[in-house]
PDB file of C-alpha atoms in Angstrom:
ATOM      1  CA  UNK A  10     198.199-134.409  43.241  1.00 47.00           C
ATOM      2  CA  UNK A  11     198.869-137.015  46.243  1.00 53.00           C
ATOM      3  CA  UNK A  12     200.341-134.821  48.738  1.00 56.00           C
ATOM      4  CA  UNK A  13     203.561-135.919  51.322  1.00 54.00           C
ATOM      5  CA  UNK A  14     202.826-138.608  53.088  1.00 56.00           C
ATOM      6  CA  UNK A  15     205.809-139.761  54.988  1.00 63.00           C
ATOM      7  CA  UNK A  16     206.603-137.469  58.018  1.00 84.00           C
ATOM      8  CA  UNK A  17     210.421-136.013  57.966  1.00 92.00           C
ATOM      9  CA  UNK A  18     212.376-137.917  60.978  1.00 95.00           C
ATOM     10  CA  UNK A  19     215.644-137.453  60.373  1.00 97.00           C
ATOM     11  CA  UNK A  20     218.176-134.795  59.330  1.00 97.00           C
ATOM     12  CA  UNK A  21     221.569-134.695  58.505  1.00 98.00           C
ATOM     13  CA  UNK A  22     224.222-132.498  59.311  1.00 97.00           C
ATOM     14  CA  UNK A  23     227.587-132.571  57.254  1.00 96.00           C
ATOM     15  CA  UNK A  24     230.340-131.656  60.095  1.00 94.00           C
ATOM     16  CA  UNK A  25     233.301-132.985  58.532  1.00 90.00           C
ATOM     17  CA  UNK A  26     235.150-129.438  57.123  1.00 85.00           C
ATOM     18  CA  UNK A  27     238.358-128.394  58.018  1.00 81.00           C
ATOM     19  CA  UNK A  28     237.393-124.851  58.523  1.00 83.00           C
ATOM     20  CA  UNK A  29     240.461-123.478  56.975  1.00 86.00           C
ATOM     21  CA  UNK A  30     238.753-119.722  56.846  1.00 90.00           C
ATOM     22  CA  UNK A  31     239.229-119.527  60.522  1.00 90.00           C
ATOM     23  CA  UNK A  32     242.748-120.991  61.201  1.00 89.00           C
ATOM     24  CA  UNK A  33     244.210-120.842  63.578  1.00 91.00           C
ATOM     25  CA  UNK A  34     241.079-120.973  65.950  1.00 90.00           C
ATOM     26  CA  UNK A  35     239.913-124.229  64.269  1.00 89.00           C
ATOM     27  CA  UNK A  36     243.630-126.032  64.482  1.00 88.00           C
ATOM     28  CA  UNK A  37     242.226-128.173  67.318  1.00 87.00           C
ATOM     29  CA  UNK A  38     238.346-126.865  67.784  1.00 89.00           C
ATOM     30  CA  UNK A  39     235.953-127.615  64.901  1.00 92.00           C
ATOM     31  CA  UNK A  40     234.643-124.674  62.698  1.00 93.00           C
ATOM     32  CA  UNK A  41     230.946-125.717  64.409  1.00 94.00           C
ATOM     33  CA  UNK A  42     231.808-125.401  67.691  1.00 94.00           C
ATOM     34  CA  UNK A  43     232.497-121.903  67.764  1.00 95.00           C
ATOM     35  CA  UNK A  44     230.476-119.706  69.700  1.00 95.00           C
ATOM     36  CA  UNK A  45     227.536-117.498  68.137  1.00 97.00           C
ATOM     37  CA  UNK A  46     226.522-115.592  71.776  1.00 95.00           C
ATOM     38  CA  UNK A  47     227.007-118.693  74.152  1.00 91.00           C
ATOM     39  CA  UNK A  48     225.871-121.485  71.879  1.00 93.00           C
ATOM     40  CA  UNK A  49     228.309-123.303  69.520  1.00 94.00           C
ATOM     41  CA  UNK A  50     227.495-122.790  65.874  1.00 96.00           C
ATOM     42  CA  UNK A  51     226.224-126.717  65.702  1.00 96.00           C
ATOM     43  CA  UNK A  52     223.542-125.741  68.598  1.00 95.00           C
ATOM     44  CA  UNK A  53     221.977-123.379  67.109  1.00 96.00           C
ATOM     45  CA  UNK A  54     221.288-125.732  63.899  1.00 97.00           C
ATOM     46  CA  UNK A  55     220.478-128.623  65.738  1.00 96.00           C
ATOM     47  CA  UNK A  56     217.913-126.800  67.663  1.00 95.00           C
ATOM     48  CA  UNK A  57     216.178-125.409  64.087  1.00 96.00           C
ATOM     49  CA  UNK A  58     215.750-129.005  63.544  1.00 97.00           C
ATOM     50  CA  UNK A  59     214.506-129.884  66.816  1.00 95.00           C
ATOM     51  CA  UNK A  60     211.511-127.146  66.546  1.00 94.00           C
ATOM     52  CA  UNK A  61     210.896-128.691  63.237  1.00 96.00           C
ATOM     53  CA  UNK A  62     210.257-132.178  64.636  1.00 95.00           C
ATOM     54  CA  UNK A  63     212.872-133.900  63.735  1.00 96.00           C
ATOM     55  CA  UNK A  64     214.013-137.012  66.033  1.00 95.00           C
ATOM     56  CA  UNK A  65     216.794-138.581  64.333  1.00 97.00           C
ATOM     57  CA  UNK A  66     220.125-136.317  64.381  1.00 97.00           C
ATOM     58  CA  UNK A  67     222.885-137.250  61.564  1.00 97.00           C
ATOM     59  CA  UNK A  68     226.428-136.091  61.896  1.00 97.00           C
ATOM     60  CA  UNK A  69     228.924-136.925  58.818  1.00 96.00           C
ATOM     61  CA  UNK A  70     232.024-136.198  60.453  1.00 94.00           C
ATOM     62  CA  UNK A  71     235.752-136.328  60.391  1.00 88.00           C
ATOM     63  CA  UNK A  72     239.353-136.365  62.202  1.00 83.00           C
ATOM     64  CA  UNK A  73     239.123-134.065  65.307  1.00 81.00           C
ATOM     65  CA  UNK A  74     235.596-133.575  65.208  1.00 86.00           C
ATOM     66  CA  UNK A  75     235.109-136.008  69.053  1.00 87.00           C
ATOM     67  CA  UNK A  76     234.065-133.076  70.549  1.00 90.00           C
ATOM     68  CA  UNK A  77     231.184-132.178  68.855  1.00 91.00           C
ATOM     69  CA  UNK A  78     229.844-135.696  69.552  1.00 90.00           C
ATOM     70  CA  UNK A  79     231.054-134.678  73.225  1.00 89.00           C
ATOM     71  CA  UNK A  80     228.734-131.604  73.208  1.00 86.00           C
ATOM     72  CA  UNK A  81     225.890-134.155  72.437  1.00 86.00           C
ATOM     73  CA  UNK A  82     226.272-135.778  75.504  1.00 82.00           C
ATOM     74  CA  UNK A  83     226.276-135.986  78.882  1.00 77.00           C
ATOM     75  CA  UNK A  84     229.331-134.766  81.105  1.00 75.00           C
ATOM     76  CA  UNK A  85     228.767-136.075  84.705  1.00 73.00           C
ATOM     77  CA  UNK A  86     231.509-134.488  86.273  1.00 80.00           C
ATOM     78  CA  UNK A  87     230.811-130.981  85.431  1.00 76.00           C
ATOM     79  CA  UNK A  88     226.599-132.104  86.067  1.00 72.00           C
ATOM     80  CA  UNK A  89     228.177-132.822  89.435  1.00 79.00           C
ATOM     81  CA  UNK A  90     230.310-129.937  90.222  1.00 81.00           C
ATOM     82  CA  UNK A  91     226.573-127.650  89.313  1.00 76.00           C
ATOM     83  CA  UNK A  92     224.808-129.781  91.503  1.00 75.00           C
ATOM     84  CA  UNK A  93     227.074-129.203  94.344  1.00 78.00           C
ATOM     85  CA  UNK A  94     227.545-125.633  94.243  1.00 82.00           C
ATOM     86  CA  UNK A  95     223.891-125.200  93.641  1.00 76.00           C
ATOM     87  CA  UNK A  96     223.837-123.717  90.503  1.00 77.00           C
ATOM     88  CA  UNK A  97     220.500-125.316  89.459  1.00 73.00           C
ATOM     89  CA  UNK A  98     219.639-122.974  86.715  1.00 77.00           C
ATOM     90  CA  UNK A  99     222.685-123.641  84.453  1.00 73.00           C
ATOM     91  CA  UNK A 100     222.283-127.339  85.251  1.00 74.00           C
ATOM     92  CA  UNK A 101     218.662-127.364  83.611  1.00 75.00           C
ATOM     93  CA  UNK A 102     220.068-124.841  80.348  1.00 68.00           C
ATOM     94  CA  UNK A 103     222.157-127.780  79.985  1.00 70.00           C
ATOM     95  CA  UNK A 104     219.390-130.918  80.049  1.00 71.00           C
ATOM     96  CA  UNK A 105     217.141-128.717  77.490  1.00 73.00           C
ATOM     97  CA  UNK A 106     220.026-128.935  74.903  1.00 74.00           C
ATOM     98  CA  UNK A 107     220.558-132.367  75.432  1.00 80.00           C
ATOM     99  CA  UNK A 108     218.923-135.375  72.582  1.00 82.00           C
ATOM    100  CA  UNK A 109     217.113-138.088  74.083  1.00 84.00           C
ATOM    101  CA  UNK A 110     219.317-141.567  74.400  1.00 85.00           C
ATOM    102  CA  UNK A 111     219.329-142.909  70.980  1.00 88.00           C
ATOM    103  CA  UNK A 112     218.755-140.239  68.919  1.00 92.00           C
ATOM    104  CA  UNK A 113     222.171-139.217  67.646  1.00 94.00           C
ATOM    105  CA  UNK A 114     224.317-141.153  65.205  1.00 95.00           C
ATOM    106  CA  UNK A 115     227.664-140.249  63.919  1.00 95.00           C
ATOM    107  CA  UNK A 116     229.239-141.501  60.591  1.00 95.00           C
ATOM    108  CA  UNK A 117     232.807-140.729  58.757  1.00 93.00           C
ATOM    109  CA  UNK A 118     233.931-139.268  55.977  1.00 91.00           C
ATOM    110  CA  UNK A 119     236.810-140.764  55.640  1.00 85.00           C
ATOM    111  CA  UNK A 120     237.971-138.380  52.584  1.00 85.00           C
ATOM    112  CA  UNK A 121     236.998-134.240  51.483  1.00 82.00           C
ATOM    113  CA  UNK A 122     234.979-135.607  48.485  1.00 83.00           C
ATOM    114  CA  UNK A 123     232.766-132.703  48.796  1.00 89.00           C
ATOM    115  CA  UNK A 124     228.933-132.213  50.047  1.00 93.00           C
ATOM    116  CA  UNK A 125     227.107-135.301  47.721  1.00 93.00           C
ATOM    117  CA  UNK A 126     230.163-137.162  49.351  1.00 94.00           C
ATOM    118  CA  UNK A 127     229.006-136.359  52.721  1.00 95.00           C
ATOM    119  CA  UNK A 128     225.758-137.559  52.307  1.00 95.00           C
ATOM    120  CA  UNK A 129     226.059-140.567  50.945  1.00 95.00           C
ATOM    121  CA  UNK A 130     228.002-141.536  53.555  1.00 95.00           C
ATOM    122  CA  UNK A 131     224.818-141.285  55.948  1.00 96.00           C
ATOM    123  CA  UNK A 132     222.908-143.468  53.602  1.00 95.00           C
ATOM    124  CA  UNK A 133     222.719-146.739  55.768  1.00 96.00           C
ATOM    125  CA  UNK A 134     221.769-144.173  58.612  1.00 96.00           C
ATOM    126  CA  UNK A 135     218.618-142.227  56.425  1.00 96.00           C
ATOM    127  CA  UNK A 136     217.164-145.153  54.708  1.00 95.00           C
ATOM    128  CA  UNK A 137     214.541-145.308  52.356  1.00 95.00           C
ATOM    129  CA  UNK A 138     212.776-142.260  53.556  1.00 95.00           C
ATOM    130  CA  UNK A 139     212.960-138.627  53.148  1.00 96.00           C
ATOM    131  CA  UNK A 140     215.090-137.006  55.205  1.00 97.00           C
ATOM    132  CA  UNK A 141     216.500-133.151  55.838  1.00 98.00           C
ATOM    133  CA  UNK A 142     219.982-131.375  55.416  1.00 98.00           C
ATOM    134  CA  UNK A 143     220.950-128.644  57.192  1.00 98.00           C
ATOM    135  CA  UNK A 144     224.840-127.082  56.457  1.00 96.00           C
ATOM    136  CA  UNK A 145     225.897-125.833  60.055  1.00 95.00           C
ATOM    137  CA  UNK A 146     227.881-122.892  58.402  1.00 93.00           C
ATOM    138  CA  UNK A 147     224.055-121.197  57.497  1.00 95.00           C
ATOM    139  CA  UNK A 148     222.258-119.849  60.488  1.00 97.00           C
ATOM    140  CA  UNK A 149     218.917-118.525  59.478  1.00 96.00           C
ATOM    141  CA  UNK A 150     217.217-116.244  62.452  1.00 94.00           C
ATOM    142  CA  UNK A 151     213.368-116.086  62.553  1.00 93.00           C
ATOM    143  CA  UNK A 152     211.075-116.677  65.094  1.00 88.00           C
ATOM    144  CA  UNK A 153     209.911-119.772  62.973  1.00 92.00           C
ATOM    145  CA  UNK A 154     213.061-121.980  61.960  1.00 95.00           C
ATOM    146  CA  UNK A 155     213.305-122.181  58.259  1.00 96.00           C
ATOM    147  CA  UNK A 156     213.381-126.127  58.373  1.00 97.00           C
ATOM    148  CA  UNK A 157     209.904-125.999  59.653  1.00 96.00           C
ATOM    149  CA  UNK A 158     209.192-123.168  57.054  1.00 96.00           C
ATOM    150  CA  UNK A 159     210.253-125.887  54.698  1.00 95.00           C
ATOM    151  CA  UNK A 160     207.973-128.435  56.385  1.00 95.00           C
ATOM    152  CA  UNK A 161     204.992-126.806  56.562  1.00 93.00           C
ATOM    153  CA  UNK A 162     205.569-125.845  52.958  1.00 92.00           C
ATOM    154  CA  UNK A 163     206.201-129.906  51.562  1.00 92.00           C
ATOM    155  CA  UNK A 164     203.247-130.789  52.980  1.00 90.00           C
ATOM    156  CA  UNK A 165     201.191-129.617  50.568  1.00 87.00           C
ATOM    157  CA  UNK A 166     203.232-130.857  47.472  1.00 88.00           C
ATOM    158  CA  UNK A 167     203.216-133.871  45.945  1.00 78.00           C
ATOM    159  CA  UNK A 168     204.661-137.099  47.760  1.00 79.00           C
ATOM    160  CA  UNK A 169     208.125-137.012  45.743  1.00 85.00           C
ATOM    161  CA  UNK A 170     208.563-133.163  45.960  1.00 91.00           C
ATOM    162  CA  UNK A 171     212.241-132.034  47.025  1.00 95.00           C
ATOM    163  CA  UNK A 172     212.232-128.725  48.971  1.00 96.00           C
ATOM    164  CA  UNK A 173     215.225-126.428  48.842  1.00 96.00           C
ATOM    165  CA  UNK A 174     215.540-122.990  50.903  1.00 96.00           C
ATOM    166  CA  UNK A 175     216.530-119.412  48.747  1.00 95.00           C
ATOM    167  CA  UNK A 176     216.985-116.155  49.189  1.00 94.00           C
ATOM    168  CA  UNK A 177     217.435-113.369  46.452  1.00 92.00           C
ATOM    169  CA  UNK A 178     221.593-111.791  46.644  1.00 93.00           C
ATOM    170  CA  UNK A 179     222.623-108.867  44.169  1.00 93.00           C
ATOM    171  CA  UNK A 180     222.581-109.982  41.119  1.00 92.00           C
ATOM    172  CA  UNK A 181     226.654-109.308  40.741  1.00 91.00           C
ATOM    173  CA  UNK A 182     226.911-111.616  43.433  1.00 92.00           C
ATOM    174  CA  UNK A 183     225.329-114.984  41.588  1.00 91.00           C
ATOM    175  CA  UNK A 184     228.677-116.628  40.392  1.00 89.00           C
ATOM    176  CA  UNK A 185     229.423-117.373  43.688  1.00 87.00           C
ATOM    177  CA  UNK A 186     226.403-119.399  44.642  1.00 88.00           C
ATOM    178  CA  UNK A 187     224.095-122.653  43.371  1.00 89.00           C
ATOM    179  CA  UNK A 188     221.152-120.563  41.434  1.00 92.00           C
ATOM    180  CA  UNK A 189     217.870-121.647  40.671  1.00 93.00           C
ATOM    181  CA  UNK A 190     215.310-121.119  37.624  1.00 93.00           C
ATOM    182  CA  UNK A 191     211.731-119.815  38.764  1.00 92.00           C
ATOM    183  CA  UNK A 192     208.683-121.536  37.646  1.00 93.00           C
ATOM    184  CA  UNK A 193     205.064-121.308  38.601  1.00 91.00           C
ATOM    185  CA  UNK A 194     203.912-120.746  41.815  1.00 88.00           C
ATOM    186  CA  UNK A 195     202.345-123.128  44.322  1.00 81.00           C
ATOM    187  CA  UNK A 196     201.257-121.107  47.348  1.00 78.00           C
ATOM    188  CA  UNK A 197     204.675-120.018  48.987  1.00 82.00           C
ATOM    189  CA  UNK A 198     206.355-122.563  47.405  1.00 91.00           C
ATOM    190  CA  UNK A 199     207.575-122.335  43.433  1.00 94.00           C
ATOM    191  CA  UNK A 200     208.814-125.260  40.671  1.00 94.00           C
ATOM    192  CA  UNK A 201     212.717-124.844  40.323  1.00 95.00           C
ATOM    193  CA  UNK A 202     213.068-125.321  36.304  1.00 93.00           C
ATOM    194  CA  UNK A 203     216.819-125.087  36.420  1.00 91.00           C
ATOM    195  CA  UNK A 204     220.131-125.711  38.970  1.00 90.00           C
ATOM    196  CA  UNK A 205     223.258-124.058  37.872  1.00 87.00           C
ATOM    197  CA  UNK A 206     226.361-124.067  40.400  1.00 84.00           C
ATOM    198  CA  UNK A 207     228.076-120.878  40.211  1.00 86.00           C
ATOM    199  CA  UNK A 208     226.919-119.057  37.181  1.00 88.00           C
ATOM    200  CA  UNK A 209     228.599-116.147  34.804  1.00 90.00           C
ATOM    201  CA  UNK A 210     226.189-113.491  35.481  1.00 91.00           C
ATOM    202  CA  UNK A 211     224.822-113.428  32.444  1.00 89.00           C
ATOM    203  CA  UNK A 212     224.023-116.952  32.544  1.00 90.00           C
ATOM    204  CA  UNK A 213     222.197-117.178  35.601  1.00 91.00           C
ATOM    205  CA  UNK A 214     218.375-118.642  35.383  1.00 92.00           C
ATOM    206  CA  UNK A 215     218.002-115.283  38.575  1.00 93.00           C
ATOM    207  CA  UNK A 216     219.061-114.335  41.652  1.00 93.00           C
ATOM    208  CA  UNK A 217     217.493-116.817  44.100  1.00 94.00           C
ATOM    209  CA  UNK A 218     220.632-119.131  45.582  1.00 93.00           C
ATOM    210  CA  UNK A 219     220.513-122.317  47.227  1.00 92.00           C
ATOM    211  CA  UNK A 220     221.143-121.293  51.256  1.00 92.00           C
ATOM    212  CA  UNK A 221     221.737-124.697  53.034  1.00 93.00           C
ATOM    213  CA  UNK A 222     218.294-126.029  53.545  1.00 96.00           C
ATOM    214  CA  UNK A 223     217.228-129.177  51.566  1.00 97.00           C
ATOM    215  CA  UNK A 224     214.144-131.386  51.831  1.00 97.00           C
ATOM    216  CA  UNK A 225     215.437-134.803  50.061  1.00 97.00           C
ATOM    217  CA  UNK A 226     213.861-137.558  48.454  1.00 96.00           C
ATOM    218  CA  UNK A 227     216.095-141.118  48.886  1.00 96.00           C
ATOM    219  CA  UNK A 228     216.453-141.577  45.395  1.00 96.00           C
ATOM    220  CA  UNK A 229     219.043-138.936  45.930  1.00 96.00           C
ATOM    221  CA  UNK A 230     221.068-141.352  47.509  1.00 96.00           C
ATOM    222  CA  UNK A 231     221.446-143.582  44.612  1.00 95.00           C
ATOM    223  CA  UNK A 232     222.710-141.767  42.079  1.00 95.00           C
ATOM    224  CA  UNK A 233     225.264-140.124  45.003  1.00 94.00           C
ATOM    225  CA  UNK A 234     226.219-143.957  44.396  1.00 90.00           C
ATOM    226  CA  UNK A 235     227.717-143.442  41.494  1.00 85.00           C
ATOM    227  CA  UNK A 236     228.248-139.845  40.894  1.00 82.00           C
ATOM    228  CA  UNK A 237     231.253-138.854  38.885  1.00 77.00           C
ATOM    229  CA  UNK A 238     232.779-136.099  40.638  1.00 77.00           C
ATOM    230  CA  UNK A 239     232.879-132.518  40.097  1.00 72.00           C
ATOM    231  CA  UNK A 240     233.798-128.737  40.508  1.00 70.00           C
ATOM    232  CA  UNK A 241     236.877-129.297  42.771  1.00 70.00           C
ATOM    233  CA  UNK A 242     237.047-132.838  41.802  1.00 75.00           C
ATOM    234  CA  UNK A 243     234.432-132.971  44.275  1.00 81.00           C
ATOM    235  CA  UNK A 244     231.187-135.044  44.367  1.00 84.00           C
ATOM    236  CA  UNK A 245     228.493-132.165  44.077  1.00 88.00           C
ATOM    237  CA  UNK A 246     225.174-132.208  45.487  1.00 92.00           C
ATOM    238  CA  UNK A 247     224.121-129.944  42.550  1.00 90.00           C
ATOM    239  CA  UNK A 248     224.896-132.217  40.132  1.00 90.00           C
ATOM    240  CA  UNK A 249     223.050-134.898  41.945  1.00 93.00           C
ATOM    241  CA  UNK A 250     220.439-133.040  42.264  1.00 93.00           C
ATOM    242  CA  UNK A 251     219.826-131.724  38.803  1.00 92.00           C
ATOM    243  CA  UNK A 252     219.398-135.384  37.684  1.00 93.00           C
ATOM    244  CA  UNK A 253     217.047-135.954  40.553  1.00 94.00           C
ATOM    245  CA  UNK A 254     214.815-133.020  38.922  1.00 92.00           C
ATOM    246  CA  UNK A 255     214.207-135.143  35.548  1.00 92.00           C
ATOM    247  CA  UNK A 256     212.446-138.215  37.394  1.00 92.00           C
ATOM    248  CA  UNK A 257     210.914-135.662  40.646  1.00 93.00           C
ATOM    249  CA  UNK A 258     209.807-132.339  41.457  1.00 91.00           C
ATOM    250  CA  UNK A 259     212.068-129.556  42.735  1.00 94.00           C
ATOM    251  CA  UNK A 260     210.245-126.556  44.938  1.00 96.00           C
ATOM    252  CA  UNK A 261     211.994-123.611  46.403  1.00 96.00           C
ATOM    253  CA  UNK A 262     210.645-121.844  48.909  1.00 96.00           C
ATOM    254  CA  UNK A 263     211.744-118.326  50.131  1.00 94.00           C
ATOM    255  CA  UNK A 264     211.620-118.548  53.999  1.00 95.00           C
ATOM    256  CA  UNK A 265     211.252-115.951  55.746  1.00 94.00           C
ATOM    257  CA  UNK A 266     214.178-114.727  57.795  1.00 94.00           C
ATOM    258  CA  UNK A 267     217.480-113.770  57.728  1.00 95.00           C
ATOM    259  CA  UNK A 268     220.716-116.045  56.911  1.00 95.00           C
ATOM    260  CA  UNK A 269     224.531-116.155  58.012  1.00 96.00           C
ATOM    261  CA  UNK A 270     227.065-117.417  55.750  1.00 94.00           C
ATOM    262  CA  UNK A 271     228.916-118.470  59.296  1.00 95.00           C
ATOM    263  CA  UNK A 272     231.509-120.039  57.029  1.00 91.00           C
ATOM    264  CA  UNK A 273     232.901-116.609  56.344  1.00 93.00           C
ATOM    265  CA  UNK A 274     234.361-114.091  59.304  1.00 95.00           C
ATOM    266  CA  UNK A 275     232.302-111.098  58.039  1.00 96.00           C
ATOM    267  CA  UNK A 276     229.174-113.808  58.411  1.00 96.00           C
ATOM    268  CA  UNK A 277     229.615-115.289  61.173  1.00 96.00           C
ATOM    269  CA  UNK A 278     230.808-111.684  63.615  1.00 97.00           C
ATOM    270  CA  UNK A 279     227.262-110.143  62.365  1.00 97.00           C
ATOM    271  CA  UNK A 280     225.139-113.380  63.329  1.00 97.00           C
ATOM    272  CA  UNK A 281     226.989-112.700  66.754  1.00 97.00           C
ATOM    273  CA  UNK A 282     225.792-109.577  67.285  1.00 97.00           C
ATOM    274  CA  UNK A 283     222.309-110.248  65.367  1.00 97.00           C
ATOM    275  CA  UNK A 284     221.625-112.830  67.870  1.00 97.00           C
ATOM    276  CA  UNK A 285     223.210-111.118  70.734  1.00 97.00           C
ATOM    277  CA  UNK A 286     220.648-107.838  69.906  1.00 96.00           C
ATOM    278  CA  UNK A 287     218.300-110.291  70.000  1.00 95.00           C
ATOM    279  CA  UNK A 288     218.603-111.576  73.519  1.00 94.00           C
ATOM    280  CA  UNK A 289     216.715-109.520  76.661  1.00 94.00           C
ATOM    281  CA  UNK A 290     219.204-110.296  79.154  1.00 93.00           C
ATOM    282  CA  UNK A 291     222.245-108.902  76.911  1.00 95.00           C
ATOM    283  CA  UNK A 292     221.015-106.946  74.706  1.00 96.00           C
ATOM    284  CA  UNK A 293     220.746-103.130  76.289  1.00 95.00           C
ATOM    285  CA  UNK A 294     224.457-103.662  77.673  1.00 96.00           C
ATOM    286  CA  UNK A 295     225.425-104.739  74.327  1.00 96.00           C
ATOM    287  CA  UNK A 296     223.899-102.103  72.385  1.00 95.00           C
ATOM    288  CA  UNK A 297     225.318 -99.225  74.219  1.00 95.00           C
ATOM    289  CA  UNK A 298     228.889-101.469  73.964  1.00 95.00           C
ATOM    290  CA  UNK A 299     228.289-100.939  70.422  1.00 94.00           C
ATOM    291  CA  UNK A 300     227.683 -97.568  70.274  1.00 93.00           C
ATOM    292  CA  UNK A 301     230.119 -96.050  72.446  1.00 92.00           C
ATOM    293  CA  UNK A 302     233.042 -98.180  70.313  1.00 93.00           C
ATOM    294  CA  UNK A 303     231.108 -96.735  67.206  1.00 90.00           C
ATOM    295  CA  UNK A 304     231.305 -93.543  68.588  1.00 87.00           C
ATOM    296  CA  UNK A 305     235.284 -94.059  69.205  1.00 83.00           C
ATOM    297  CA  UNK A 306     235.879 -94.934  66.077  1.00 80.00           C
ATOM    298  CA  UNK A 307     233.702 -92.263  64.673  1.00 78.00           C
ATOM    299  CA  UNK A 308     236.152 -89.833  66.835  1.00 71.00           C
ATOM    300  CA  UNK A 309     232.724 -88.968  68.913  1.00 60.00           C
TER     301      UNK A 309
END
C-alpha cells in the first residue's frame, strides 16, 4: 500500500447558512460569529485547522457574511486605540488570531444548494489536491484538534484514502444523522463499507455518524460537477461521496474528544460552558456561578 503523499494545505469552511435556529440574533450577525467564551464560533474552527497545519483558509460564503471576512483581518483603528491606551496584552491576543497576508480566500454561494453545493463552489480555490472540510457549527474539544487526529491518521493509508470523523450517538438517535458501515480495522482508523443519510433505525449499517470532519480526495469535486440534487432538493455531500467510495477508499476514524452540534441552542450553550470550565482564568468564578444558580433553582 503507497501511503499519502501529498501534504493537506488547504481547508475549507462552508459559512454561507442563514442560521435560522438562532433568529433573531443572526438577522444581521452570522450564525459563526457568535461567541463560544470570547471567541466567535468561526475562531475556534479556524484555529483546529491552524494546529493541524493547514495554510490555505477557504470560506464559501454568502449575503451578510462581510464580517466574518472582517474578523480575518486587520482593524487599524481599534490596533490604534490599544496601542495608545497601552493595553499591549489584548493587542498581541489579537495578532496571534490573525492569518498571514495571503492566506485567506473567500468565494460565494450564490444559492442554498446545500453542503456538495458549497464545495464545489471552492473548486478553482482547492485544486487538484486534497484538501480538508471543517463545518463551523461542530466544535470538537480535545487537547489535540480532531483535524490533526485525522491527519496523523491519513498518513498511514493509502494515497487516495478519504478520512471522515465519527462518533457513536444512541442508537434511537441515527435517523437524524449521515451513518456509516464498519469494516476492518487499520490501526485507529477503519474501512467505511456503507454511507446512508438519515437512516430508519432499523436500517442503519450502526451508530457511528458523520460529525463535520472530512479528509477529501479532488475527484470529489468532479462528480459535485454534475451531481443531481438531493434530500431537500439539495446537492448532498453524501451522495457525492458514496460514489467517490466505488473508485477510492473511505476510513473513519473515531477521534478522540468531545463534539458540539453548535448549530442547535442546547449545543452550542453547553460548548459555552464546556469551554468556559475549561479556561484557568474563568473557570473557579464560573463554577461557583453555576452552582449557586443550580442551587436556586434546586430551591437550595
Amino acid at each position: 500500500m503507497e501511503k499519502m503523499k501529498q501534504r493537506v494545505r488547504k481547508a475549507v469552511f462552508p459559512v454561507a447558512g442563514l442560521g435560522t435556529r438562532f433568529l433573531p440574533a443572526t438577522k444581521a450577525m452570522p450564525k459563526e460569529m457568535l461567541p463560544v467564551v470570547d471567541r466567535p464560533l468561526i475562531q475556534h474552527v479556524v484555529d483546529e485547522a491552524r494546529e493541524a497545519g493547514i495554510e490555505h483558509f477557504i470560506f464559501v460564503t454568502g449575503r451578510n457574511k462581510g464580517v466574518i471576512e472582517d474578523h480575518f483581518d486587520r482593524q487599524f483603528e481599534l490596533e490604534m486605540t490599544l496601542l495608545e491606551r497601552q493595553k499591549h496584552e489584548a493587542l498581541e491576543f489579537m495578532s496571534q488570531d490573525l492569518p498571514i497576508p495571503g492566506s485567506t480566500s473567500f468565494t460565494r454561494q450564490q444559492e442554498p444548494l446545500g453542503l456538495g453545493h458549497a464545495v464545489w463552489c471552492a473548486r478553482e480555490l482547492i485544486g487538484r489536491e486534497p484538501f480538508a472540510l471543517l463545518l463551523p457549527d461542530v466544535l470538537v474539544q480535545h487537547s489535540r484538534g480532531c483535524l490533526a487526529q485525522m491527519l496523523d491518521a491519513a498518513r498511514e493509508l493509502d494515497e487516495k484514502a478519504n478520512v471522515v470523523a465519527v462518533e457513536e450517538v444512541p442508537r434511537e438517535r441515527v435517523d437524524q444523522y449521515g451513518v456509516v458501515g464498519v469494516g476492518a480495522r487499520k490501526g485507529k482508523t477503519f474501512a467505511i463499507t456503507s454511507m446512508v443519510e438519515k437512516p430508519s433505525v432499523d436500517r442503519a449499517p450502526s451508530n457511528l455518524i458523520l460529525t463535520g470532519r472530512y479528509i477529501l480526495q479532488p475527484e470529489i469535486l468532479d462528480i459535485l460537477q454534475t451531481q443531481e440534487r438531493g434530500a431537500g432538493g439539495e446537492i448532498q455531500l453524501t451522495d457525492a461521496m458514496i460514489q467517490l467510495s466505488r473508485t477510492q477508499g473511505f476510513y473513519g476514524l473515531q477521534f478522540e474528544g468531545r463534539s458540539f452540534d453548535c448549530g442547535s441552542k442546547i449545543g452550542f450553550l453547553t460548548a459555552n460552558v464546556s469551554y468556559a470550565l475549561e479556561r484557568k482564568d474563568i473557570a473557579p468564578g464560573f463554577r461557583a456561578e453555576i452552582k449557586k444558580i443550580l442551587g436556586e433553582l434546586n430551591g437550595g
